[in-house]
Short mmCIF file of C-alpha atoms and ligand atoms in Angstrom, two decimals:
data_model
loop_
_atom_site.label_atom_id
_atom_site.label_comp_id
_atom_site.label_asym_id
_atom_site.label_seq_id
_atom_site.Cartn_x
_atom_site.Cartn_y
_atom_site.Cartn_z
CA MET A 1 0.00 0.00 0.00
CA LEU A 2 3.06 2.25 -0.23
CA GLN A 3 1.95 3.37 -3.68
CA LEU A 4 -1.48 4.30 -2.27
CA LYS A 5 0.09 6.21 0.63
CA ASN A 6 2.36 8.11 -1.79
CA TRP A 7 -0.57 8.97 -4.02
CA VAL A 8 -2.69 10.23 -1.09
CA GLU A 9 0.15 12.32 0.29
CA ARG A 10 1.49 13.72 -2.99
CA GLU A 11 -1.06 13.51 -5.76
CA ALA A 12 -4.61 13.36 -4.39
CA GLY A 13 -4.89 17.15 -4.73
CA GLY A 14 -5.03 16.58 -8.50
CA CYS A 15 -8.64 15.33 -8.09
CA LEU A 16 -9.89 18.77 -7.02
CA PRO A 17 -8.08 22.02 -6.24
CA GLY A 18 -7.97 22.56 -2.47
CA LEU A 19 -8.48 18.91 -1.55
CA LYS A 20 -6.57 18.06 1.63
CA SER A 21 -5.78 14.43 2.29
CA VAL A 22 -4.25 12.09 4.81
CA TYR A 23 -3.23 8.43 4.72
CA LEU A 24 -3.41 6.34 7.90
CA GLU A 25 -1.87 2.88 8.05
CA ARG A 26 -4.56 1.79 10.52
CA THR A 27 -7.53 3.47 12.12
CA ALA A 28 -10.86 2.51 13.68
CA SER A 29 -12.98 4.04 10.90
CA THR A 30 -12.18 6.62 8.22
CA ASN A 31 -15.74 8.00 8.64
CA ASP A 32 -15.00 8.59 12.33
CA GLU A 33 -11.73 10.33 11.39
CA ALA A 34 -13.50 12.67 8.95
CA LEU A 35 -16.35 13.36 11.40
CA GLU A 36 -13.87 14.15 14.16
CA TYR A 37 -11.92 16.45 11.83
CA CYS A 38 -15.14 18.31 11.01
CA ARG A 39 -16.30 18.54 14.63
CA SER A 40 -12.97 20.01 15.64
CA GLY A 41 -13.43 22.82 13.10
CA GLY A 42 -11.80 21.31 9.99
CA LYS A 43 -13.30 22.17 6.61
CA GLY A 44 -13.58 19.97 3.55
CA PRO A 45 -12.93 18.88 0.96
CA PHE A 46 -10.90 16.45 3.03
CA LEU A 47 -9.98 12.88 2.13
CA VAL A 48 -9.00 10.22 4.68
CA VAL A 49 -7.67 6.91 3.37
CA ALA A 50 -6.68 3.94 5.54
CA GLY A 51 -4.76 0.77 4.87
CA GLU A 52 -6.86 -1.07 7.46
CA GLN A 53 -9.84 -0.36 9.72
CA SER A 54 -10.32 -1.98 13.10
CA ALA A 55 -13.94 -0.83 13.42
CA GLY A 56 -15.15 -0.11 9.87
CA ARG A 57 -18.87 0.62 9.96
CA GLY A 58 -21.87 0.11 7.74
CA ARG A 59 -25.37 1.48 8.31
CA LEU A 60 -27.05 0.81 11.66
CA GLU A 61 -23.62 0.15 13.20
CA ARG A 62 -23.12 -2.98 11.12
CA LYS A 63 -19.51 -4.04 10.70
CA TRP A 64 -17.50 -3.46 7.50
CA GLU A 65 -14.74 -6.05 7.17
CA SER A 66 -11.57 -4.09 6.41
CA PRO A 67 -8.51 -6.38 6.45
CA PRO A 68 -5.08 -4.76 5.94
CA GLY A 69 -4.12 -3.98 2.37
CA LYS A 70 -7.03 -5.86 0.80
CA GLY A 71 -9.45 -3.06 0.03
CA LEU A 72 -9.98 0.65 -0.43
CA TYR A 73 -11.26 2.26 2.76
CA PHE A 74 -11.77 6.00 2.51
CA SER A 75 -13.98 8.92 3.50
CA LEU A 76 -14.51 12.38 2.08
CA LEU A 77 -15.71 15.36 4.12
CA LEU A 78 -17.70 17.60 1.77
CA HIS A 79 -19.96 20.64 1.91
CA PRO A 80 -22.43 20.19 -0.94
CA LYS A 81 -24.75 23.14 -1.57
CA LEU A 82 -27.93 21.15 -1.14
CA PRO A 83 -31.07 21.34 0.99
CA SER A 84 -31.21 18.68 3.72
CA ALA A 85 -34.26 17.17 2.00
CA GLN A 86 -31.93 16.03 -0.79
CA ALA A 87 -29.61 14.12 1.56
CA PRO A 88 -31.03 10.69 0.49
CA LEU A 89 -29.80 11.45 -3.04
CA ILE A 90 -26.17 11.74 -1.97
CA PRO A 91 -25.44 7.97 -1.64
CA LEU A 92 -27.16 7.46 -4.99
CA ALA A 93 -24.93 10.06 -6.69
CA VAL A 94 -21.89 8.53 -4.96
CA GLY A 95 -22.94 5.08 -6.18
CA LEU A 96 -22.99 6.36 -9.75
CA ALA A 97 -19.50 7.76 -9.20
CA LEU A 98 -18.29 4.43 -7.86
CA LYS A 99 -19.65 2.62 -10.90
CA GLN A 100 -18.13 5.27 -13.15
CA GLY A 101 -14.75 4.81 -11.43
CA LEU A 102 -14.86 1.12 -12.32
CA ALA A 103 -16.02 1.70 -15.89
CA GLY A 104 -12.60 0.89 -17.42
CA TRP A 105 -12.86 -2.78 -16.43
CA ALA A 106 -15.19 -5.33 -17.98
CA LEU A 107 -17.18 -6.14 -14.86
CA PRO A 108 -20.24 -8.23 -15.60
CA ASP A 109 -23.55 -7.78 -13.78
CA LEU A 110 -22.54 -4.63 -11.95
CA VAL A 111 -25.58 -3.40 -10.03
CA LEU A 112 -25.96 -0.43 -7.72
CA LYS A 113 -28.23 -2.03 -5.20
CA TRP A 114 -30.39 0.70 -3.71
CA PRO A 115 -29.49 2.61 -1.71
CA ASN A 116 -25.80 2.13 -0.99
CA ASP A 117 -24.23 -1.09 -2.30
CA LEU A 118 -22.32 -2.14 -5.37
CA TRP A 119 -22.87 -5.76 -6.37
CA ALA A 120 -20.97 -7.74 -9.00
CA GLY A 121 -22.35 -11.08 -10.14
CA LYS A 122 -24.90 -11.12 -7.29
CA ARG A 123 -22.25 -10.55 -4.60
CA LYS A 124 -21.45 -7.41 -2.68
CA MET A 125 -18.22 -5.72 -3.71
CA ALA A 126 -18.56 -2.27 -2.13
CA GLY A 127 -20.64 -0.30 0.33
CA ILE A 128 -21.28 3.40 0.87
CA LEU A 129 -21.96 5.09 4.20
CA CYS A 130 -23.00 8.77 4.09
CA GLU A 131 -23.35 10.64 7.38
CA LEU A 132 -24.59 14.21 7.77
CA VAL A 133 -23.01 16.57 10.25
CA GLY A 134 -25.48 18.75 12.15
CA PRO A 135 -29.17 19.42 11.50
CA GLY A 136 -30.59 22.39 9.57
CA PRO A 137 -32.55 23.23 6.43
CA ARG A 138 -29.38 23.02 4.34
CA ILE A 139 -26.61 20.45 4.47
CA ASN A 140 -23.73 21.80 6.48
CA ALA A 141 -21.33 18.92 5.90
CA VAL A 142 -21.47 15.29 4.89
CA VAL A 143 -19.00 12.46 5.28
CA VAL A 144 -19.07 10.04 2.37
CA GLY A 145 -17.37 6.73 3.21
CA ILE A 146 -16.64 3.93 0.77
CA GLY A 147 -15.31 0.43 1.32
CA LEU A 148 -14.39 -1.41 -1.88
CA ASN A 149 -13.03 -4.96 -1.86
CA LEU A 150 -9.91 -5.19 -4.02
CA THR A 151 -7.84 -8.32 -3.54
CA GLN A 152 -9.70 -10.55 -1.08
CA ARG A 153 -9.68 -14.25 -1.91
CA PRO A 154 -12.76 -16.12 -0.61
CA GLU A 155 -10.86 -17.23 2.53
CA ASP A 156 -10.11 -13.59 3.40
CA PHE A 157 -13.80 -13.00 4.20
CA SER A 158 -15.44 -14.21 7.39
CA SER A 159 -17.47 -17.39 6.93
CA GLU A 160 -20.58 -15.23 7.23
CA LEU A 161 -19.63 -13.21 4.14
CA ARG A 162 -17.81 -15.77 2.02
CA LEU A 163 -20.81 -16.63 -0.13
CA MET A 164 -22.24 -13.14 -0.44
CA ALA A 165 -19.15 -10.92 -0.86
CA THR A 166 -16.67 -10.57 -3.69
CA SER A 167 -13.63 -8.51 -4.63
CA LEU A 168 -12.36 -6.92 -7.81
CA TRP A 169 -9.67 -9.60 -7.95
CA GLN A 170 -12.22 -12.42 -7.70
CA VAL A 171 -14.22 -10.99 -10.58
CA LEU A 172 -11.38 -9.87 -12.85
CA ASN A 173 -8.47 -12.06 -11.83
CA ILE A 174 -6.06 -9.15 -12.13
CA ASP A 175 -4.47 -6.75 -9.69
CA VAL A 176 -5.78 -3.23 -10.15
CA SER A 177 -3.81 -0.16 -9.06
CA ALA A 178 -5.54 1.05 -5.89
CA SER A 179 -4.33 4.62 -6.37
CA ALA A 180 -5.48 4.86 -10.01
CA LEU A 181 -8.86 3.54 -8.99
CA LEU A 182 -9.15 5.90 -6.03
CA HIS A 183 -8.26 8.83 -8.28
CA LYS A 184 -11.06 7.91 -10.67
CA ILE A 185 -13.65 7.37 -7.95
CA VAL A 186 -12.87 10.53 -5.98
CA SER A 187 -12.89 12.67 -9.15
CA ALA A 188 -16.19 11.09 -10.19
CA ILE A 189 -17.73 11.81 -6.75
CA PHE A 190 -16.93 15.51 -7.14
CA ALA A 191 -18.39 15.49 -10.66
CA GLU A 192 -21.61 13.66 -9.68
CA LEU A 193 -22.26 15.89 -6.67
CA ALA A 194 -21.59 19.03 -8.73
CA LYS A 195 -24.17 17.74 -11.24
CA LEU A 196 -26.68 17.14 -8.44
CA GLU A 197 -26.13 20.71 -7.18
CA GLU A 198 -26.46 22.16 -10.64
CA LEU A 199 -29.15 20.04 -12.29
CA GLY A 200 -31.19 18.90 -9.29
CA PRO A 201 -32.79 15.69 -8.04
CA VAL A 202 -34.98 14.89 -11.05
CA VAL A 203 -31.98 14.63 -13.39
CA LEU A 204 -30.10 12.55 -10.81
CA ALA A 205 -33.05 10.19 -10.33
CA ARG A 206 -33.41 9.61 -14.10
CA SER A 207 -29.66 9.16 -14.48
CA TRP A 208 -29.61 6.61 -11.63
CA GLU A 209 -32.47 4.71 -13.25
CA GLN A 210 -30.51 4.49 -16.51
CA ARG A 211 -27.10 3.70 -15.04
CA SER A 212 -27.70 1.70 -11.84
CA GLY A 213 -28.63 -1.63 -13.43
CA MET A 214 -31.31 -1.88 -10.73
CA LEU A 215 -34.44 -1.50 -12.86
CA GLY A 216 -36.77 -4.40 -13.60
CA LEU A 217 -35.16 -6.66 -11.00
CA GLN A 218 -36.98 -9.00 -8.63
CA VAL A 219 -36.41 -7.88 -5.06
CA LYS A 220 -37.51 -8.52 -1.53
CA VAL A 221 -37.95 -5.40 0.60
CA ARG A 222 -37.74 -5.53 4.37
CA GLU A 223 -38.92 -2.49 6.32
CA GLY A 224 -38.96 -3.23 10.06
CA ASN A 225 -40.94 -6.45 10.46
CA HIS A 226 -42.68 -6.06 7.11
CA GLU A 227 -41.52 -7.88 3.95
CA THR A 228 -42.72 -7.43 0.36
CA SER A 229 -41.53 -9.00 -2.89
CA GLY A 230 -41.83 -7.24 -6.21
CA THR A 231 -40.21 -5.68 -9.27
CA THR A 232 -38.17 -2.47 -9.19
CA LEU A 233 -39.77 0.26 -11.31
CA GLY A 234 -37.53 3.26 -10.70
CA LEU A 235 -36.77 6.06 -8.29
CA THR A 236 -38.93 8.83 -6.95
CA ASP A 237 -37.45 12.32 -7.31
CA GLY A 238 -36.73 12.15 -3.58
CA GLY A 239 -34.55 9.08 -4.07
CA GLN A 240 -36.98 6.42 -2.82
CA LEU A 241 -37.03 3.07 -4.59
CA ARG A 242 -40.34 2.39 -6.37
CA VAL A 243 -41.39 -1.26 -6.39
CA ARG A 244 -44.45 -2.97 -7.85
CA GLY A 245 -45.48 -5.63 -5.33
CA ALA A 246 -46.72 -9.09 -6.28
CA ASP A 247 -50.25 -7.77 -5.55
CA GLU A 248 -49.67 -4.95 -8.16
CA LYS A 249 -49.56 -2.35 -5.38
CA ILE A 250 -46.87 0.33 -5.88
CA ILE A 251 -44.69 1.05 -2.87
CA ASP A 252 -42.01 3.70 -2.43
CA VAL A 253 -39.27 2.41 -0.13
CA LEU A 254 -37.87 5.14 2.08
CA SER A 255 -35.53 3.10 4.22
CA GLY A 256 -35.04 -0.56 4.83
CA ASP A 257 -33.15 -3.39 3.22
CA VAL A 258 -33.56 -4.55 -0.35
CA PHE A 259 -32.45 -8.04 -1.38
CA LEU A 260 -31.90 -9.14 -4.98
CA ILE A 261 -33.71 -12.42 -5.67
C1 LIG B 301 -22.48 -0.55 3.91
O1 LIG B 301 -23.33 -0.70 4.97
O2 LIG B 301 -22.43 -1.30 2.96
C2 LIG B 301 -21.56 0.63 4.02
C3 LIG B 301 -20.12 0.25 4.24
C4 LIG B 301 -19.21 1.44 4.26
C5 LIG B 301 -17.81 1.09 4.65
C6 LIG B 301 -16.88 2.27 4.52
S1 LIG B 301 -15.21 1.78 4.66
C7 LIG B 301 -14.71 3.42 4.75
C8 LIG B 301 -15.74 4.15 5.62
N1 LIG B 301 -15.40 4.02 7.03
C9 LIG B 301 -16.30 3.30 7.71
O3 LIG B 301 -16.25 3.03 8.93
N2 LIG B 301 -17.28 2.92 6.86
C10 LIG B 301 -17.06 3.40 5.51
P1 LIG B 301 -24.55 -1.73 5.04
O4 LIG B 301 -25.44 -1.55 3.86
O5 LIG B 301 -25.13 -1.55 6.39
O6 LIG B 301 -23.87 -3.14 4.89
C11 LIG B 301 -23.15 -3.73 5.92
C12 LIG B 301 -23.16 -5.24 5.64
O7 LIG B 301 -22.30 -5.55 4.53
C13 LIG B 301 -22.62 -6.08 6.81
O8 LIG B 301 -23.63 -6.35 7.75
C14 LIG B 301 -22.16 -7.35 6.07
O9 LIG B 301 -23.26 -8.19 5.81
C15 LIG B 301 -21.69 -6.81 4.73
N3 LIG B 301 -20.21 -6.60 4.70
C16 LIG B 301 -19.37 -6.27 5.70
N4 LIG B 301 -18.12 -6.15 5.26
C17 LIG B 301 -18.15 -6.43 3.93
C18 LIG B 301 -17.17 -6.48 2.92
N5 LIG B 301 -15.89 -6.18 3.13
N6 LIG B 301 -17.59 -6.84 1.66
C19 LIG B 301 -18.87 -7.13 1.40
N7 LIG B 301 -19.85 -7.09 2.32
C20 LIG B 301 -19.49 -6.73 3.57
#
């Protein structure tokens, strides 16, 4: 990961003028690092990249497996000029950026699983965790965290994940330069969020529908104790997933877990 460290320390600024960045060999969570930086008065854009996380997090305090040197683990502190009501669109825009960053490789069955996962061949390859800082009518700051599996072999995942997770190496069978990939993804995140600021949620929603690979799929939706199966129809302009249930009823999923079936 020396190459990644060198890139973060010397070249990351090339993604966006004014971008500050730090590389940490090991930390609990890059999202926690970026949140702490913000709470102690630091301003973005700020990029934190780690070689390993001891307490990588997903949503609802789920764990993100982050073994040393096997994946990309990074967070960006940003100040998008958006109303708070558009916060649910941020992980969707970031997902498009993640997919865009991987566009140079022939990855089959790449699906942005609403709202925050990237799946390849029906297995999870990356996850996105966006956390807002402070309440208010407009977004003050957001931390965008991404974990992307790069070189894990099946035995590198816990037994729990082995059959549902994958890595770029498992899909492509080649080693990809972590720094080149990070450069592409970070640049694409800035571009997608700038588009969201400029063109608004309707354009983002239509773009996500076209590019996510998530339309027309059979899914199971779990919201609390309630489960529905159906077909994905698209996105509302607020970023909710629209599903036609088996009973033909249309539901807009605000939060909850969606499973590809
Ligand atoms: C996510 O949450 O998918 C968001 C993960 C974000 C991780 C990044 S790493 C950099 C930054 N710093 C952090 O602390 N976090 C961010 P969620 O949708 O809740 O999915 C979590 C679930 O994904 C877990 O419960 C596992 O089932 C699965 N999982 C955990 N580690 C995984 C891995 N390495 N690859 C694939 N799936 C994994």
